[in-house]
């Protein structure tokens, strides 16, 4: 699974010394790679690979990190919250988009209904790429379930 992440989101996930990514690997068994085509780019691609269940758990953990460390300023005594919305940008190859979206958008609607997340597919290919951005928005658990269902659809297509 390929995620498009901002530098801020990546720093939340990875930690200042990379220990966050190592933690994702240790806890889930996934493998990760961070790709940057140009050092001046604001966004990076975080590639998570491994068994579908493990990748989905890693996505949920990443969503949790992002929701806790971005957007809203927290005070020291505020407890961590799992109900804060987060948006993850999943990169989807143009060749599998019809299968992810489904006929008349039914498949993507089903993923949204089953997960509780809101999914929105970008209309244009990323510059110099064969991928579009699938925005997955919701609370941590909803994003994790949606990631699993999207991964499952992509894996079924590749078989």
PDB file of C-alpha atoms in Angstrom:
ATOM      1  CA  UNK A   1       0.000   0.000   0.000  1.00  0.00           C
ATOM      2  CA  UNK A   2       1.370   3.388  -0.940  1.00  0.00           C
ATOM      3  CA  UNK A   3       0.474   6.452   1.137  1.00  0.00           C
ATOM      4  CA  UNK A   4       1.151  10.034   0.135  1.00  0.00           C
ATOM      5  CA  UNK A   5       2.222  11.792   3.338  1.00  0.00           C
ATOM      6  CA  UNK A   6       3.342  15.329   4.102  1.00  0.00           C
ATOM      7  CA  UNK A   7       6.658  15.907   5.827  1.00  0.00           C
ATOM      8  CA  UNK A   8       4.747  16.706   9.028  1.00  0.00           C
ATOM      9  CA  UNK A   9       2.716  13.491   8.799  1.00  0.00           C
ATOM     10  CA  UNK A  10       5.860  11.480   8.105  1.00  0.00           C
ATOM     11  CA  UNK A  11       7.621  13.011  11.097  1.00  0.00           C
ATOM     12  CA  UNK A  12       4.621  12.069  13.273  1.00  0.00           C
ATOM     13  CA  UNK A  13       4.697   8.475  12.010  1.00  0.00           C
ATOM     14  CA  UNK A  14       8.467   8.018  11.898  1.00  0.00           C
ATOM     15  CA  UNK A  15       9.477   9.971  14.981  1.00  0.00           C
ATOM     16  CA  UNK A  16      12.547  12.198  15.028  1.00  0.00           C
ATOM     17  CA  UNK A  17      14.912   9.214  14.962  1.00  0.00           C
ATOM     18  CA  UNK A  18      12.903   6.730  12.881  1.00  0.00           C
ATOM     19  CA  UNK A  19      11.814   4.769  15.934  1.00  0.00           C
ATOM     20  CA  UNK A  20       8.141   5.111  14.979  1.00  0.00           C
ATOM     21  CA  UNK A  21       8.661   3.241  11.704  1.00  0.00           C
ATOM     22  CA  UNK A  22      10.723   0.620  13.506  1.00  0.00           C
ATOM     23  CA  UNK A  23       7.851   0.280  15.998  1.00  0.00           C
ATOM     24  CA  UNK A  24       5.383  -0.239  13.097  1.00  0.00           C
ATOM     25  CA  UNK A  25       7.657  -2.975  11.751  1.00  0.00           C
ATOM     26  CA  UNK A  26       8.132  -4.632  15.148  1.00  0.00           C
ATOM     27  CA  UNK A  27       4.435  -4.573  16.056  1.00  0.00           C
ATOM     28  CA  UNK A  28       3.008  -5.636  12.689  1.00  0.00           C
ATOM     29  CA  UNK A  29       5.808  -7.296  10.740  1.00  0.00           C
ATOM     30  CA  UNK A  30       5.295  -4.975   7.776  1.00  0.00           C
ATOM     31  CA  UNK A  31       8.152  -3.638   5.701  1.00  0.00           C
ATOM     32  CA  UNK A  32       8.354   0.050   4.906  1.00  0.00           C
ATOM     33  CA  UNK A  33      10.114   2.353   2.488  1.00  0.00           C
ATOM     34  CA  UNK A  34      10.002   6.124   2.265  1.00  0.00           C
ATOM     35  CA  UNK A  35      10.330   7.461  -1.271  1.00  0.00           C
ATOM     36  CA  UNK A  36      11.077  11.035  -2.266  1.00  0.00           C
ATOM     37  CA  UNK A  37      11.631  11.882  -5.887  1.00  0.00           C
ATOM     38  CA  UNK A  38      12.750  15.425  -5.168  1.00  0.00           C
ATOM     39  CA  UNK A  39      14.108  16.800  -1.858  1.00  0.00           C
ATOM     40  CA  UNK A  40      12.074  19.977  -2.407  1.00  0.00           C
ATOM     41  CA  UNK A  41       8.790  18.038  -2.609  1.00  0.00           C
ATOM     42  CA  UNK A  42       6.436  18.675   0.285  1.00  0.00           C
ATOM     43  CA  UNK A  43       5.059  15.136   0.138  1.00  0.00           C
ATOM     44  CA  UNK A  44       6.717  11.747   0.428  1.00  0.00           C
ATOM     45  CA  UNK A  45       5.466   8.280  -0.455  1.00  0.00           C
ATOM     46  CA  UNK A  46       5.347   5.820   2.434  1.00  0.00           C
ATOM     47  CA  UNK A  47       5.221   2.273   1.086  1.00  0.00           C
ATOM     48  CA  UNK A  48       3.885  -0.371   3.496  1.00  0.00           C
ATOM     49  CA  UNK A  49       4.166  -3.995   2.420  1.00  0.00           C
ATOM     50  CA  UNK A  50       3.360  -7.323   3.995  1.00  0.00           C
ATOM     51  CA  UNK A  51       0.257  -9.372   4.772  1.00  0.00           C
ATOM     52  CA  UNK A  52      -2.997  -7.462   4.267  1.00  0.00           C
ATOM     53  CA  UNK A  53      -4.027  -7.643   7.917  1.00  0.00           C
ATOM     54  CA  UNK A  54      -0.633  -6.346   9.053  1.00  0.00           C
ATOM     55  CA  UNK A  55      -0.645  -3.485   6.553  1.00  0.00           C
ATOM     56  CA  UNK A  56      -4.146  -2.469   7.699  1.00  0.00           C
ATOM     57  CA  UNK A  57      -3.019  -2.466  11.349  1.00  0.00           C
ATOM     58  CA  UNK A  58       0.035  -0.380  10.393  1.00  0.00           C
ATOM     59  CA  UNK A  59      -2.245   2.080   8.565  1.00  0.00           C
ATOM     60  CA  UNK A  60      -4.426   2.316  11.680  1.00  0.00           C
ATOM     61  CA  UNK A  61      -1.358   2.963  13.836  1.00  0.00           C
ATOM     62  CA  UNK A  62      -0.135   5.619  11.380  1.00  0.00           C
ATOM     63  CA  UNK A  63      -3.576   7.252  11.377  1.00  0.00           C
ATOM     64  CA  UNK A  64      -3.496   7.297  15.174  1.00  0.00           C
ATOM     65  CA  UNK A  65      -0.080   8.981  15.192  1.00  0.00           C
ATOM     66  CA  UNK A  66      -1.227  11.614  12.727  1.00  0.00           C
ATOM     67  CA  UNK A  67      -4.482  12.328  14.554  1.00  0.00           C
ATOM     68  CA  UNK A  68      -2.683  12.733  17.884  1.00  0.00           C
ATOM     69  CA  UNK A  69       0.089  14.979  16.632  1.00  0.00           C
ATOM     70  CA  UNK A  70      -1.485  17.215  14.009  1.00  0.00           C
ATOM     71  CA  UNK A  71      -4.325  19.662  13.591  1.00  0.00           C
ATOM     72  CA  UNK A  72      -5.485  20.379  17.130  1.00  0.00           C
ATOM     73  CA  UNK A  73      -3.205  21.713  19.865  1.00  0.00           C
ATOM     74  CA  UNK A  74      -3.406  19.444  22.896  1.00  0.00           C
ATOM     75  CA  UNK A  75      -2.735  20.468  26.448  1.00  0.00           C
ATOM     76  CA  UNK A  76      -0.491  18.233  28.601  1.00  0.00           C
ATOM     77  CA  UNK A  77      -3.389  16.835  30.645  1.00  0.00           C
ATOM     78  CA  UNK A  78      -5.587  16.040  27.632  1.00  0.00           C
ATOM     79  CA  UNK A  79      -5.878  12.273  27.160  1.00  0.00           C
ATOM     80  CA  UNK A  80      -5.143  10.810  23.718  1.00  0.00           C
ATOM     81  CA  UNK A  81      -8.316  10.503  21.644  1.00  0.00           C
ATOM     82  CA  UNK A  82      -9.145   7.847  19.082  1.00  0.00           C
ATOM     83  CA  UNK A  83     -12.194   9.758  17.863  1.00  0.00           C
ATOM     84  CA  UNK A  84     -10.347  12.573  16.092  1.00  0.00           C
ATOM     85  CA  UNK A  85     -10.735  12.490  12.311  1.00  0.00           C
ATOM     86  CA  UNK A  86      -7.739  11.998  10.077  1.00  0.00           C
ATOM     87  CA  UNK A  87      -7.331  11.934   6.301  1.00  0.00           C
ATOM     88  CA  UNK A  88      -4.936   9.474   4.696  1.00  0.00           C
ATOM     89  CA  UNK A  89      -4.062   9.738   1.028  1.00  0.00           C
ATOM     90  CA  UNK A  90      -3.746   6.290  -0.554  1.00  0.00           C
ATOM     91  CA  UNK A  91      -2.097   6.063  -3.967  1.00  0.00           C
ATOM     92  CA  UNK A  92      -4.016   3.789  -6.325  1.00  0.00           C
ATOM     93  CA  UNK A  93      -2.686   2.644  -9.686  1.00  0.00           C
ATOM     94  CA  UNK A  94      -4.881   3.813 -12.529  1.00  0.00           C
ATOM     95  CA  UNK A  95      -5.275   0.221 -13.772  1.00  0.00           C
ATOM     96  CA  UNK A  96      -7.058  -0.961 -10.622  1.00  0.00           C
ATOM     97  CA  UNK A  97      -9.182   2.137 -10.025  1.00  0.00           C
ATOM     98  CA  UNK A  98     -12.254   0.699 -11.804  1.00  0.00           C
ATOM     99  CA  UNK A  99     -12.134  -2.261  -9.410  1.00  0.00           C
ATOM    100  CA  UNK A 100     -11.677  -0.074  -6.320  1.00  0.00           C
ATOM    101  CA  UNK A 101     -14.520   2.240  -7.349  1.00  0.00           C
ATOM    102  CA  UNK A 102     -16.827  -0.399  -8.835  1.00  0.00           C
ATOM    103  CA  UNK A 103     -19.716   0.046 -11.229  1.00  0.00           C
ATOM    104  CA  UNK A 104     -21.334   3.442 -10.639  1.00  0.00           C
ATOM    105  CA  UNK A 105     -19.190   3.853  -7.501  1.00  0.00           C
ATOM    106  CA  UNK A 106     -20.884   0.991  -5.671  1.00  0.00           C
ATOM    107  CA  UNK A 107     -17.682  -0.674  -4.433  1.00  0.00           C
ATOM    108  CA  UNK A 108     -16.244   2.511  -2.939  1.00  0.00           C
ATOM    109  CA  UNK A 109     -19.632   3.268  -1.343  1.00  0.00           C
ATOM    110  CA  UNK A 110     -19.668  -0.228   0.158  1.00  0.00           C
ATOM    111  CA  UNK A 111     -16.181   0.285   1.627  1.00  0.00           C
ATOM    112  CA  UNK A 112     -17.385   3.546   3.144  1.00  0.00           C
ATOM    113  CA  UNK A 113     -20.505   1.957   4.601  1.00  0.00           C
ATOM    114  CA  UNK A 114     -18.654  -1.060   6.018  1.00  0.00           C
ATOM    115  CA  UNK A 115     -15.813   0.991   7.511  1.00  0.00           C
ATOM    116  CA  UNK A 116     -17.502   4.225   8.519  1.00  0.00           C
ATOM    117  CA  UNK A 117     -14.842   6.166   6.587  1.00  0.00           C
ATOM    118  CA  UNK A 118     -15.468   8.653   3.807  1.00  0.00           C
ATOM    119  CA  UNK A 119     -13.623   7.829   0.568  1.00  0.00           C
ATOM    120  CA  UNK A 120     -13.054  10.286  -2.233  1.00  0.00           C
ATOM    121  CA  UNK A 121     -11.043   9.557  -5.377  1.00  0.00           C
ATOM    122  CA  UNK A 122      -9.058  12.367  -7.001  1.00  0.00           C
ATOM    123  CA  UNK A 123      -9.992  13.137 -10.588  1.00  0.00           C
ATOM    124  CA  UNK A 124      -6.515  13.534 -12.113  1.00  0.00           C
ATOM    125  CA  UNK A 125      -3.371  11.432 -12.174  1.00  0.00           C
ATOM    126  CA  UNK A 126      -0.514  12.686 -10.056  1.00  0.00           C
ATOM    127  CA  UNK A 127       2.044  14.530 -12.128  1.00  0.00           C
ATOM    128  CA  UNK A 128       4.520  12.095 -13.685  1.00  0.00           C
ATOM    129  CA  UNK A 129       2.649   9.124 -12.245  1.00  0.00           C
ATOM    130  CA  UNK A 130       0.126   6.445 -13.139  1.00  0.00           C
ATOM    131  CA  UNK A 131      -1.672   6.875  -9.807  1.00  0.00           C
ATOM    132  CA  UNK A 132      -4.570   8.818  -8.363  1.00  0.00           C
ATOM    133  CA  UNK A 133      -5.086   9.801  -4.744  1.00  0.00           C
ATOM    134  CA  UNK A 134      -7.840   8.066  -2.798  1.00  0.00           C
ATOM    135  CA  UNK A 135      -8.605  10.194   0.265  1.00  0.00           C
ATOM    136  CA  UNK A 136      -9.737   8.076   3.198  1.00  0.00           C
ATOM    137  CA  UNK A 137     -11.174  10.158   6.035  1.00  0.00           C
ATOM    138  CA  UNK A 138     -12.510   9.135   9.395  1.00  0.00           C
ATOM    139  CA  UNK A 139     -11.526   8.088  12.868  1.00  0.00           C
ATOM    140  CA  UNK A 140      -8.554   5.763  13.310  1.00  0.00           C
ATOM    141  CA  UNK A 141     -10.538   2.509  13.331  1.00  0.00           C
ATOM    142  CA  UNK A 142     -12.606   3.490  10.282  1.00  0.00           C
ATOM    143  CA  UNK A 143      -9.479   4.377   8.301  1.00  0.00           C
ATOM    144  CA  UNK A 144      -7.883   1.052   9.270  1.00  0.00           C
ATOM    145  CA  UNK A 145     -10.927  -0.946   8.133  1.00  0.00           C
ATOM    146  CA  UNK A 146     -11.187   1.026   4.887  1.00  0.00           C
ATOM    147  CA  UNK A 147      -7.468   0.437   4.209  1.00  0.00           C
ATOM    148  CA  UNK A 148      -7.966  -3.302   4.695  1.00  0.00           C
ATOM    149  CA  UNK A 149     -10.946  -3.384   2.321  1.00  0.00           C
ATOM    150  CA  UNK A 150      -9.109  -1.339  -0.330  1.00  0.00           C
ATOM    151  CA  UNK A 151      -6.022  -3.584  -0.002  1.00  0.00           C
ATOM    152  CA  UNK A 152      -8.245  -6.634  -0.355  1.00  0.00           C
ATOM    153  CA  UNK A 153      -9.829  -5.269  -3.525  1.00  0.00           C
ATOM    154  CA  UNK A 154      -6.434  -4.449  -5.031  1.00  0.00           C
ATOM    155  CA  UNK A 155      -5.038  -7.878  -4.086  1.00  0.00           C
ATOM    156  CA  UNK A 156      -8.035  -9.637  -5.639  1.00  0.00           C
ATOM    157  CA  UNK A 157      -7.465  -7.698  -8.843  1.00  0.00           C
ATOM    158  CA  UNK A 158      -3.761  -8.575  -8.961  1.00  0.00           C
ATOM    159  CA  UNK A 159      -4.425 -12.327  -8.540  1.00  0.00           C
TER     160      UNK A 159
END
